[in-house]
mmCIF file of C-alpha atoms in Angstrom:
data_model
loop_
_atom_site.group_PDB
_atom_site.id
_atom_site.type_symbol
_atom_site.label_atom_id
_atom_site.label_comp_id
_atom_site.label_asym_id
_atom_site.label_seq_id
_atom_site.Cartn_x
_atom_site.Cartn_y
_atom_site.Cartn_z
ATOM 1 C CA MET F 1 -59.258 29.267 19.703
ATOM 2 C CA ALA F 2 -57.337 25.659 19.092
ATOM 3 C CA THR F 3 -60.303 23.983 18.548
ATOM 4 C CA ALA F 4 -60.897 26.592 15.716
ATOM 5 C CA GLN F 5 -57.581 26.173 14.859
ATOM 6 C CA ALA F 6 -57.968 22.986 14.035
ATOM 7 C CA ALA F 7 -60.825 22.682 13.167
ATOM 8 C CA LYS F 8 -59.604 24.973 9.899
ATOM 9 C CA SER F 9 -56.149 23.144 9.340
ATOM 10 C CA ALA F 10 -58.659 19.778 8.568
ATOM 11 C CA ARG F 11 -60.803 22.081 6.299
ATOM 12 C CA THR F 12 -57.575 22.713 4.225
ATOM 13 C CA VAL F 13 -56.452 21.400 0.960
ATOM 14 C CA VAL F 14 -52.461 21.380 -0.245
ATOM 15 C CA ILE F 15 -53.103 21.785 -4.307
ATOM 16 C CA THR F 16 -49.817 21.549 -6.220
ATOM 17 C CA GLY F 17 -48.931 21.838 -10.172
ATOM 18 C CA VAL F 18 -50.373 25.640 -9.863
ATOM 19 C CA PRO F 19 -49.114 26.996 -12.740
ATOM 20 C CA ASP F 20 -47.055 29.821 -12.079
ATOM 21 C CA GLY F 21 -46.134 33.118 -12.943
ATOM 22 C CA LEU F 22 -48.966 33.026 -16.113
ATOM 23 C CA LEU F 23 -51.818 35.375 -14.833
ATOM 24 C CA HIS F 24 -52.196 38.506 -11.920
ATOM 25 C CA ASN F 25 -52.166 36.340 -8.463
ATOM 26 C CA ASP F 26 -55.423 37.423 -8.034
ATOM 27 C CA VAL F 27 -56.933 36.008 -11.098
ATOM 28 C CA MET F 28 -54.992 32.129 -9.734
ATOM 29 C CA THR F 29 -56.763 32.365 -6.807
ATOM 30 C CA ASP F 30 -60.526 33.350 -8.350
ATOM 31 C CA ILE F 31 -60.188 30.420 -10.375
ATOM 32 C CA LEU F 32 -59.025 28.121 -7.745
ATOM 33 C CA MET F 33 -61.811 29.424 -6.014
ATOM 34 C CA ILE F 34 -64.220 28.751 -9.000
ATOM 35 C CA HIS F 35 -62.775 25.296 -9.869
ATOM 36 C CA PHE F 36 -63.244 24.352 -6.633
ATOM 37 C CA GLN F 37 -66.904 25.446 -5.500
ATOM 38 C CA MET F 38 -68.120 23.715 -8.746
ATOM 39 C CA SER F 39 -70.046 20.713 -8.385
ATOM 40 C CA LYS F 40 -68.584 18.694 -10.804
ATOM 41 C CA ASN F 41 -65.636 19.095 -9.339
ATOM 42 C CA ASN F 42 -66.651 17.542 -6.187
ATOM 43 C CA GLY F 43 -66.458 21.381 -4.504
ATOM 44 C CA GLY F 44 -68.370 23.282 -1.894
ATOM 45 C CA ASP F 45 -68.041 26.437 -0.514
ATOM 46 C CA VAL F 46 -64.768 28.233 -0.976
ATOM 47 C CA GLU F 47 -63.908 30.200 2.974
ATOM 48 C CA GLU F 48 -59.937 30.904 1.960
ATOM 49 C CA VAL F 49 -57.668 30.229 -0.745
ATOM 50 C CA MET F 50 -54.238 31.510 0.138
ATOM 51 C CA TYR F 51 -51.950 32.254 -3.157
ATOM 52 C CA PRO F 52 -49.609 32.642 -3.475
ATOM 53 C CA THR F 53 -47.511 30.656 -0.455
ATOM 54 C CA ARG F 54 -43.843 30.889 -0.224
ATOM 55 C CA ARG F 55 -43.848 27.146 -2.232
ATOM 56 C CA LYS F 56 -44.109 27.983 -6.185
ATOM 57 C CA GLY F 57 -46.695 26.212 -7.537
ATOM 58 C CA VAL F 58 -48.854 25.489 -4.555
ATOM 59 C CA ALA F 59 -51.787 27.135 -2.787
ATOM 60 C CA TYR F 60 -54.254 26.563 -0.028
ATOM 61 C CA VAL F 61 -57.916 25.992 0.285
ATOM 62 C CA THR F 62 -60.252 26.118 3.198
ATOM 63 C CA PHE F 63 -63.494 24.913 2.721
ATOM 64 C CA GLU F 64 -66.563 26.093 5.185
ATOM 65 C CA ASP F 65 -67.473 22.193 5.454
ATOM 66 C CA GLN F 66 -64.802 19.753 6.531
ATOM 67 C CA GLU F 67 -67.052 16.913 4.488
ATOM 68 C CA VAL F 68 -65.992 19.087 1.094
ATOM 69 C CA VAL F 69 -62.952 17.719 1.518
ATOM 70 C CA GLU F 70 -63.874 13.839 2.301
ATOM 71 C CA SER F 71 -65.411 15.121 -1.716
ATOM 72 C CA VAL F 72 -62.480 16.751 -3.175
ATOM 73 C CA LEU F 73 -60.172 13.933 -2.689
ATOM 74 C CA LYS F 74 -62.499 10.970 -3.662
ATOM 75 C CA LYS F 75 -62.379 12.929 -7.085
ATOM 76 C CA ASP F 76 -59.608 10.703 -8.674
ATOM 77 C CA GLU F 77 -58.518 13.505 -11.252
ATOM 78 C CA HIS F 78 -58.688 17.938 -11.117
ATOM 79 C CA ARG F 79 -58.172 20.159 -14.221
ATOM 80 C CA LEU F 80 -57.674 23.272 -13.259
ATOM 81 C CA GLU F 81 -59.429 24.796 -16.818
ATOM 82 C CA ASP F 82 -61.099 28.477 -17.538
ATOM 83 C CA LYS F 83 -60.807 30.334 -20.534
ATOM 84 C CA ARG F 84 -58.188 32.908 -18.789
ATOM 85 C CA LEU F 85 -56.001 30.268 -19.435
ATOM 86 C CA SER F 86 -55.475 28.653 -23.117
ATOM 87 C CA ARG F 87 -54.940 24.991 -21.613
ATOM 88 C CA TYR F 88 -56.007 22.601 -18.800
ATOM 89 C CA TYR F 89 -53.434 22.103 -15.469
ATOM 90 C CA PRO F 90 -53.771 19.138 -13.581
ATOM 91 C CA LEU F 91 -53.689 19.507 -10.046
ATOM 92 C CA LYS F 92 -53.051 17.033 -7.316
ATOM 93 C CA VAL F 93 -54.647 17.486 -4.055
ATOM 94 C CA THR F 94 -53.905 16.184 -0.502
ATOM 95 C CA ARG F 95 -55.023 16.379 3.200
ATOM 96 C CA TYR F 96 -53.218 19.643 4.584
ATOM 97 C CA CYS F 97 -53.353 17.368 8.019
ATOM 98 C CA GLU F 98 -51.197 14.728 6.340
ATOM 99 C CA ASN F 99 -48.019 14.520 8.200
ATOM 100 C CA VAL F 100 -45.099 16.056 5.824
ATOM 101 C CA PHE F 101 -42.600 13.487 6.385
ATOM 102 C CA SER F 102 -43.937 11.393 3.438
ATOM 103 C CA SER F 103 -41.220 12.674 1.043
ATOM 104 C CA VAL F 104 -37.870 12.051 2.048
ATOM 105 C CA THR F 105 -34.072 12.208 -0.006
ATOM 106 C CA SER F 106 -31.143 9.757 0.856
ATOM 107 C CA VAL F 107 -28.784 8.725 -0.603
ATOM 108 C CA LEU F 108 -27.015 4.805 -0.727
ATOM 109 C CA ASP F 109 -23.810 3.698 -0.769
ATOM 110 C CA MET F 110 -23.776 0.990 -2.848
ATOM 111 C CA SER F 111 -20.639 0.444 -3.886
ATOM 112 C CA ILE F 112 -20.294 -2.306 -0.693
ATOM 113 C CA PHE F 113 -21.726 -4.519 -2.865
ATOM 114 C CA LYS F 114 -19.780 -3.865 -6.334
ATOM 115 C CA ASP F 115 -17.483 -7.507 -6.022
ATOM 116 C CA GLN F 116 -20.621 -9.277 -5.325
ATOM 117 C CA PHE F 117 -23.507 -7.848 -8.381
ATOM 118 C CA VAL F 118 -23.745 -6.207 -11.098
ATOM 119 C CA LEU F 119 -24.870 -3.008 -9.864
ATOM 120 C CA GLU F 120 -26.916 -1.664 -12.104
ATOM 121 C CA ASP F 121 -29.075 -5.388 -12.181
ATOM 122 C CA LEU F 122 -29.307 -4.857 -8.148
ATOM 123 C CA ILE F 123 -30.687 -1.444 -9.077
ATOM 124 C CA GLN F 124 -33.385 -2.760 -11.987
ATOM 125 C CA GLU F 125 -33.908 -5.291 -9.323
ATOM 126 C CA ILE F 126 -34.477 -3.253 -5.820
ATOM 127 C CA LYS F 127 -36.467 -1.020 -7.640
ATOM 128 C CA LYS F 128 -39.073 -3.493 -9.363
ATOM 129 C CA LYS F 129 -39.485 -4.537 -5.713
ATOM 130 C CA SER F 130 -40.011 -0.754 -4.251
ATOM 131 C CA THR F 131 -42.168 0.400 -6.497
ATOM 132 C CA ALA F 132 -43.073 3.402 -4.154
ATOM 133 C CA LEU F 133 -39.536 4.973 -4.337
ATOM 134 C CA SER F 134 -37.885 7.396 -6.904
ATOM 135 C CA PHE F 135 -34.368 6.222 -8.031
ATOM 136 C CA GLY F 136 -31.930 8.875 -9.035
ATOM 137 C CA PRO F 137 -29.034 7.827 -12.317
ATOM 138 C CA LEU F 138 -26.447 5.183 -10.246
ATOM 139 C CA GLN F 139 -23.085 7.709 -9.285
ATOM 140 C CA SER F 140 -19.566 6.001 -10.476
ATOM 141 C CA ASN F 141 -18.284 5.968 -7.213
ATOM 142 C CA GLY F 142 -21.956 3.598 -6.764
ATOM 143 C CA HIS F 143 -23.470 6.363 -4.744
ATOM 144 C CA ILE F 144 -27.332 6.357 -5.646
ATOM 145 C CA SER F 145 -30.402 9.328 -4.693
ATOM 146 C CA VAL F 146 -33.644 7.406 -3.061
ATOM 147 C CA GLN F 147 -36.913 9.827 -2.882
ATOM 148 C CA GLY F 148 -40.245 8.299 -1.245
ATOM 149 C CA SER F 149 -42.083 7.716 2.424
ATOM 150 C CA PHE F 150 -39.969 7.613 5.055
ATOM 151 C CA PRO F 151 -41.047 4.164 5.813
ATOM 152 C CA ALA F 152 -40.150 2.992 2.574
ATOM 153 C CA ILE F 153 -37.030 3.792 2.640
ATOM 154 C CA LYS F 154 -36.196 2.793 6.086
ATOM 155 C CA LEU F 155 -37.513 -0.543 4.829
ATOM 156 C CA LEU F 156 -34.517 -0.511 1.983
ATOM 157 C CA ARG F 157 -32.307 0.177 3.783
ATOM 158 C CA ASP F 158 -32.535 -2.490 6.357
ATOM 159 C CA PHE F 159 -32.921 -4.604 3.517
ATOM 160 C CA LEU F 160 -29.715 -3.812 2.056
ATOM 161 C CA LEU F 161 -28.121 -3.841 5.404
ATOM 162 C CA LEU F 162 -29.009 -7.307 6.167
ATOM 163 C CA LYS F 163 -27.966 -8.381 2.460
ATOM 164 C CA ALA F 164 -24.609 -6.602 3.583
ATOM 165 C CA LYS F 165 -24.093 -8.372 7.002
ATOM 166 C CA SER F 166 -25.200 -11.458 5.233
ATOM 167 C CA LEU F 167 -22.134 -10.658 2.944
ATOM 168 C CA SER F 168 -19.447 -10.199 5.414
ATOM 169 C CA GLU F 169 -20.508 -13.294 7.513
ATOM 170 C CA LYS F 170 -19.759 -15.756 4.432
ATOM 171 C CA ASP F 171 -16.757 -13.413 3.287
ATOM 172 C CA LYS F 172 -15.512 -14.436 7.122
ATOM 173 C CA ARG F 173 -16.500 -18.035 6.856
ATOM 174 C CA GLY F 174 -14.504 -18.413 3.152
ATOM 175 C CA GLU F 175 -11.293 -17.005 4.801
ATOM 176 C CA SER F 176 -11.164 -19.811 6.625
ATOM 177 C CA LYS F 177 -11.097 -21.771 3.998
ATOM 178 C CA SER F 178 -8.474 -20.357 1.002
ATOM 179 C CA HIS F 179 -6.333 -17.191 0.909
ATOM 180 C CA GLN F 180 -8.373 -14.350 -0.481
ATOM 181 C CA ARG F 181 -7.193 -12.144 -3.146
ATOM 182 C CA PRO F 182 -6.009 -8.829 -0.986
ATOM 183 C CA ARG F 183 -9.400 -6.761 -3.317
ATOM 184 C CA ARG F 184 -11.436 -9.195 -1.657
ATOM 185 C CA ARG F 185 -9.741 -8.946 1.999
ATOM 186 C CA LEU F 186 -10.261 -5.379 1.393
ATOM 187 C CA GLN F 187 -13.670 -5.693 0.220
ATOM 188 C CA GLN F 188 -14.644 -7.944 3.562
ATOM 189 C CA GLN F 189 -13.297 -5.709 6.368
ATOM 190 C CA ARG F 190 -15.036 -2.712 4.433
ATOM 191 C CA LEU F 191 -18.543 -4.678 4.388
ATOM 192 C CA THR F 192 -17.277 -5.581 8.202
ATOM 193 C CA THR F 193 -17.225 -1.962 8.626
ATOM 194 C CA GLU F 194 -20.019 -0.680 6.911
ATOM 195 C CA THR F 195 -22.003 -3.584 9.178
ATOM 196 C CA SER F 196 -20.351 -2.678 12.300
ATOM 197 C CA ASN F 197 -21.878 0.819 12.718
ATOM 198 C CA PHE F 198 -25.308 0.095 10.511
ATOM 199 C CA VAL F 199 -26.978 -3.297 11.953
ATOM 200 C CA ASP F 200 -27.614 -4.064 15.583
ATOM 201 C CA GLY F 201 -26.630 -5.656 18.188
ATOM 202 C CA GLY F 202 -27.578 -9.200 18.543
ATOM 203 C CA ASP F 203 -25.780 -9.193 22.343
ATOM 204 C CA GLY F 204 -27.850 -5.371 22.542
ATOM 205 C CA GLU F 205 -24.001 -3.945 23.286
ATOM 206 C CA LYS F 206 -24.564 -1.937 19.830
ATOM 207 C CA GLN F 207 -28.267 -0.139 18.390
ATOM 208 C CA MET F 208 -29.039 2.150 16.197
ATOM 209 C CA VAL F 209 -32.101 3.292 14.937
ATOM 210 C CA VAL F 210 -33.278 5.173 11.616
ATOM 211 C CA LEU F 211 -35.485 8.565 12.343
ATOM 212 C CA ASP F 212 -36.499 11.132 9.889
ATOM 213 C CA THR F 213 -33.792 14.333 10.444
ATOM 214 C CA ASP F 214 -36.649 16.468 11.777
ATOM 215 C CA ILE F 215 -38.526 14.062 13.794
ATOM 216 C CA TYR F 216 -34.990 13.978 15.322
ATOM 217 C CA HIS F 217 -34.637 17.123 15.756
ATOM 218 C CA TYR F 218 -38.206 17.849 16.991
ATOM 219 C CA MET F 219 -36.860 14.958 19.848
ATOM 220 C CA LYS F 220 -33.858 16.433 21.265
ATOM 221 C CA TYR F 221 -36.060 19.692 22.019
ATOM 222 C CA PHE F 222 -38.619 19.318 23.138
ATOM 223 C CA PHE F 223 -38.093 15.665 24.191
ATOM 224 C CA SER F 224 -34.546 15.901 25.397
ATOM 225 C CA ARG F 225 -35.620 12.919 28.446
ATOM 226 C CA THR F 226 -35.327 10.811 25.760
ATOM 227 C CA PHE F 227 -31.651 10.582 24.799
ATOM 228 C CA LEU F 228 -30.885 10.949 28.689
ATOM 229 C CA VAL F 229 -28.818 7.606 29.292
ATOM 230 C CA ASN F 230 -26.468 6.436 32.369
ATOM 231 C CA ASP F 231 -22.495 6.794 31.824
ATOM 232 C CA ASN F 232 -22.151 3.245 30.579
ATOM 233 C CA VAL F 233 -24.157 4.391 27.167
ATOM 234 C CA VAL F 234 -23.406 6.628 24.852
ATOM 235 C CA ILE F 235 -25.551 8.053 22.001
ATOM 236 C CA SER F 236 -23.906 9.862 18.723
ATOM 237 C CA ASP F 237 -25.620 10.106 15.306
ATOM 238 C CA VAL F 238 -24.975 10.599 11.419
ATOM 239 C CA THR F 239 -27.254 12.977 9.526
ATOM 240 C CA ASP F 240 -27.529 12.365 6.065
ATOM 241 C CA GLY F 241 -29.865 14.910 4.374
ATOM 242 C CA ASP F 242 -33.428 13.651 5.756
ATOM 243 C CA ILE F 243 -32.078 11.108 7.496
ATOM 244 C CA THR F 244 -30.602 10.654 11.161
ATOM 245 C CA THR F 245 -28.983 7.685 11.895
ATOM 246 C CA VAL F 246 -28.576 7.796 16.211
ATOM 247 C CA TYR F 247 -26.420 4.361 17.402
ATOM 248 C CA ILE F 248 -26.955 3.570 20.710
ATOM 249 C CA LYS F 249 -23.612 2.126 22.014
ATOM 250 C CA ASN F 250 -23.131 0.060 26.000
ATOM 251 C CA ILE F 251 -19.704 1.196 26.644
ATOM 252 C CA GLY F 252 -19.540 -0.746 29.976
ATOM 253 C CA ASN F 253 -20.299 -3.755 31.425
ATOM 254 C CA ARG F 254 -22.064 -6.379 29.670
ATOM 255 C CA SER F 255 -24.531 -6.333 32.384
ATOM 256 C CA ASP F 256 -25.607 -3.043 30.906
ATOM 257 C CA ALA F 257 -26.766 -4.232 27.897
ATOM 258 C CA GLY F 258 -29.901 -4.430 28.471
ATOM 259 C CA GLN F 259 -30.505 -0.468 28.901
ATOM 260 C CA VAL F 260 -28.973 -0.205 26.028
ATOM 261 C CA LEU F 261 -32.223 -2.055 24.277
ATOM 262 C CA LYS F 262 -34.667 0.307 26.565
ATOM 263 C CA VAL F 263 -33.276 2.913 24.808
ATOM 264 C CA LYS F 264 -33.499 2.148 21.571
ATOM 265 C CA GLU F 265 -37.279 1.205 22.102
ATOM 266 C CA LYS F 266 -37.803 4.490 23.981
ATOM 267 C CA ILE F 267 -36.727 6.487 21.159
ATOM 268 C CA GLU F 268 -38.550 4.282 18.157
ATOM 269 C CA ASN F 269 -41.720 4.448 20.671
ATOM 270 C CA GLN F 270 -41.708 8.092 21.013
ATOM 271 C CA SER F 271 -40.435 8.785 16.820
ATOM 272 C CA ILE F 272 -43.931 6.465 15.973
ATOM 273 C CA LYS F 273 -46.167 8.903 17.906
ATOM 274 C CA LEU F 274 -44.247 12.269 16.276
ATOM 275 C CA HIS F 275 -44.149 10.956 12.724
ATOM 276 C CA ASN F 276 -48.226 10.253 13.229
ATOM 277 C CA THR F 277 -48.657 13.918 14.410
ATOM 278 C CA LEU F 278 -46.570 16.046 13.221
ATOM 279 C CA ARG F 279 -46.260 18.627 10.341
ATOM 280 C CA LYS F 280 -43.427 20.370 8.138
ATOM 281 C CA GLU F 281 -43.692 23.518 6.430
ATOM 282 C CA ARG F 282 -40.914 25.601 4.712
ATOM 283 C CA ILE F 283 -40.716 28.611 4.021
ATOM 284 C CA TYR F 284 -38.272 29.883 1.127
ATOM 285 C CA PHE F 285 -36.205 33.376 1.133
ATOM 286 C CA GLN F 286 -36.926 34.518 -2.362
ATOM 287 C CA GLU F 287 -34.463 37.946 -2.099
ATOM 288 C CA HIS F 288 -31.354 35.574 -0.648
ATOM 289 C CA THR F 289 -30.586 38.714 1.501
ATOM 290 C CA ARG F 290 -29.073 39.325 4.905
ATOM 291 C CA GLY F 291 -31.961 42.086 5.438
ATOM 292 C CA GLU F 292 -34.433 39.179 3.864
ATOM 293 C CA LYS F 293 -33.222 36.333 6.826
ATOM 294 C CA GLN F 294 -33.128 39.025 8.987
ATOM 295 C CA ARG F 295 -37.125 39.602 8.932
ATOM 296 C CA TYR F 296 -37.818 36.786 8.643
ATOM 297 C CA LYS F 297 -36.233 35.375 11.821
ATOM 298 C CA TRP F 298 -37.785 38.586 13.870
ATOM 299 C CA ALA F 299 -41.000 37.428 12.799
ATOM 300 C CA CYS F 300 -40.681 34.163 13.714
ATOM 301 C CA GLU F 301 -39.348 34.880 17.212
ATOM 302 C CA ASN F 302 -41.771 37.487 17.922
ATOM 303 C CA LEU F 303 -44.890 34.763 17.291
ATOM 304 C CA LYS F 304 -42.733 32.466 18.920
ATOM 305 C CA PRO F 305 -44.195 32.633 22.614
ATOM 306 C CA HIS F 306 -47.607 32.043 21.049
ATOM 307 C CA TYR F 307 -47.140 29.183 20.073
ATOM 308 C CA PRO F 308 -45.000 26.911 22.812
ATOM 309 C CA HIS F 309 -44.734 23.164 21.243
ATOM 310 C CA VAL F 310 -43.377 24.784 17.380
ATOM 311 C CA LEU F 311 -40.246 23.927 15.797
ATOM 312 C CA ILE F 312 -38.422 27.099 14.253
ATOM 313 C CA ILE F 313 -35.301 24.869 12.449
ATOM 314 C CA PRO F 314 -33.523 28.178 9.836
ATOM 315 C CA TYR F 315 -30.730 27.294 7.423
ATOM 316 C CA ASP F 316 -29.346 29.499 4.638
ATOM 317 C CA THR F 317 -32.063 29.209 1.591
ATOM 318 C CA HIS F 318 -35.230 28.646 3.855
ATOM 319 C CA ILE F 319 -36.756 28.204 7.120
ATOM 320 C CA ASP F 320 -38.796 24.985 8.151
ATOM 321 C CA VAL F 321 -41.435 25.422 10.547
ATOM 322 C CA VAL F 322 -42.571 21.581 12.145
ATOM 323 C CA GLY F 323 -45.496 21.063 14.532
ATOM 324 C CA ASN F 324 -48.504 19.732 15.169
ATOM 325 C CA PRO F 325 -51.037 20.709 11.731
ATOM 326 C CA ALA F 326 -53.205 23.378 13.240
ATOM 327 C CA GLU F 327 -50.163 25.030 14.616
ATOM 328 C CA ILE F 328 -47.838 25.871 12.139
ATOM 329 C CA PHE F 329 -50.711 26.306 9.533
ATOM 330 C CA GLU F 330 -51.981 29.664 11.867
ATOM 331 C CA PHE F 331 -48.178 30.187 12.356
ATOM 332 C CA THR F 332 -46.493 30.471 8.931
ATOM 333 C CA LYS F 333 -49.375 32.011 8.156
ATOM 334 C CA LYS F 334 -48.933 34.717 10.043
ATOM 335 C CA VAL F 335 -45.149 35.067 9.562
ATOM 336 C CA ARG F 336 -46.054 35.878 6.020
ATOM 337 C CA ASN F 337 -48.606 38.463 7.761
ATOM 338 C CA LYS F 338 -46.141 40.455 9.557
ATOM 339 C CA ILE F 339 -43.717 40.314 6.136
ATOM 340 C CA GLN F 340 -46.113 41.459 4.317
ATOM 341 C CA SER F 341 -47.163 44.308 6.403
ATOM 342 C CA LEU F 342 -43.248 45.156 6.929
ATOM 343 C CA PHE F 343 -43.068 46.348 3.232
ATOM 344 C CA GLN F 344 -46.215 48.278 2.762
ATOM 345 C CA THR F 345 -45.019 50.019 5.820
ATOM 346 C CA ARG F 346 -41.626 50.968 4.452
#
């Protein structure tokens, strides 16, 4: 069964950009099936089209042959065209088995640089260097939202933290040579605080690891031993949306500083393994009622024993399902089927 599931997820692609609400769902499913069966679209025999899904404008197409997936992905542009549509619609096609942690959002506090840089100019410089990231507007408090791949955001955060650390060290050197203005001293203190929280300690007494929040939850649930430490080491975490920063601190003898580095390395190695193998699906609530949430909770709990390595994370507006691609593909599909059967029997 596991082999069959893996084969099916490997034969599936994710389609985004499907025009929502224009036609009956059965009609749109038929249009999608025709599109991905046509040779001009590098298509082939389609086993199943899953539409609608809990994500608006998203469909799953499963082919009978995995080679068709590779062929479809090679096509530069997919245009959904049909006489039943008033115009064509561009589609984005991605491999289902790609890890879903490809896009995360983080809020960066740029205010610590405002005494040294014109923030707008600094942001423009960062945008040129980080072309893979999308930036929101710079807020009056110096905060800016950044969206992109987890590795790209991590590189940007590391770059900014090193820049903050270097500014802090310059301020310390300058403090002994001249009297600073009160505001300048306050800024230096704030920079020191920021960098002491975020930048790795050179002596190994304090370390930090930046993780995708879903990876962190999965590690805590299934790999809790990763975070086991002795009495001289303390682990804490701060979650900022899609990003969780884990702090590892030595509170014992300096001779235990090496233990901090070992814990950091263990967490990093485990997170890399999971980042390359896990995927996330999001099940959105439509009615946002207590009854709907209870139905989904029941469906998930009913199926969970059959999928022991799937992590279910409930939120007010949705449920996140994290696990390997094959299992969550089947899990989310069966949850949807259970919910539909509940409505049909009511």
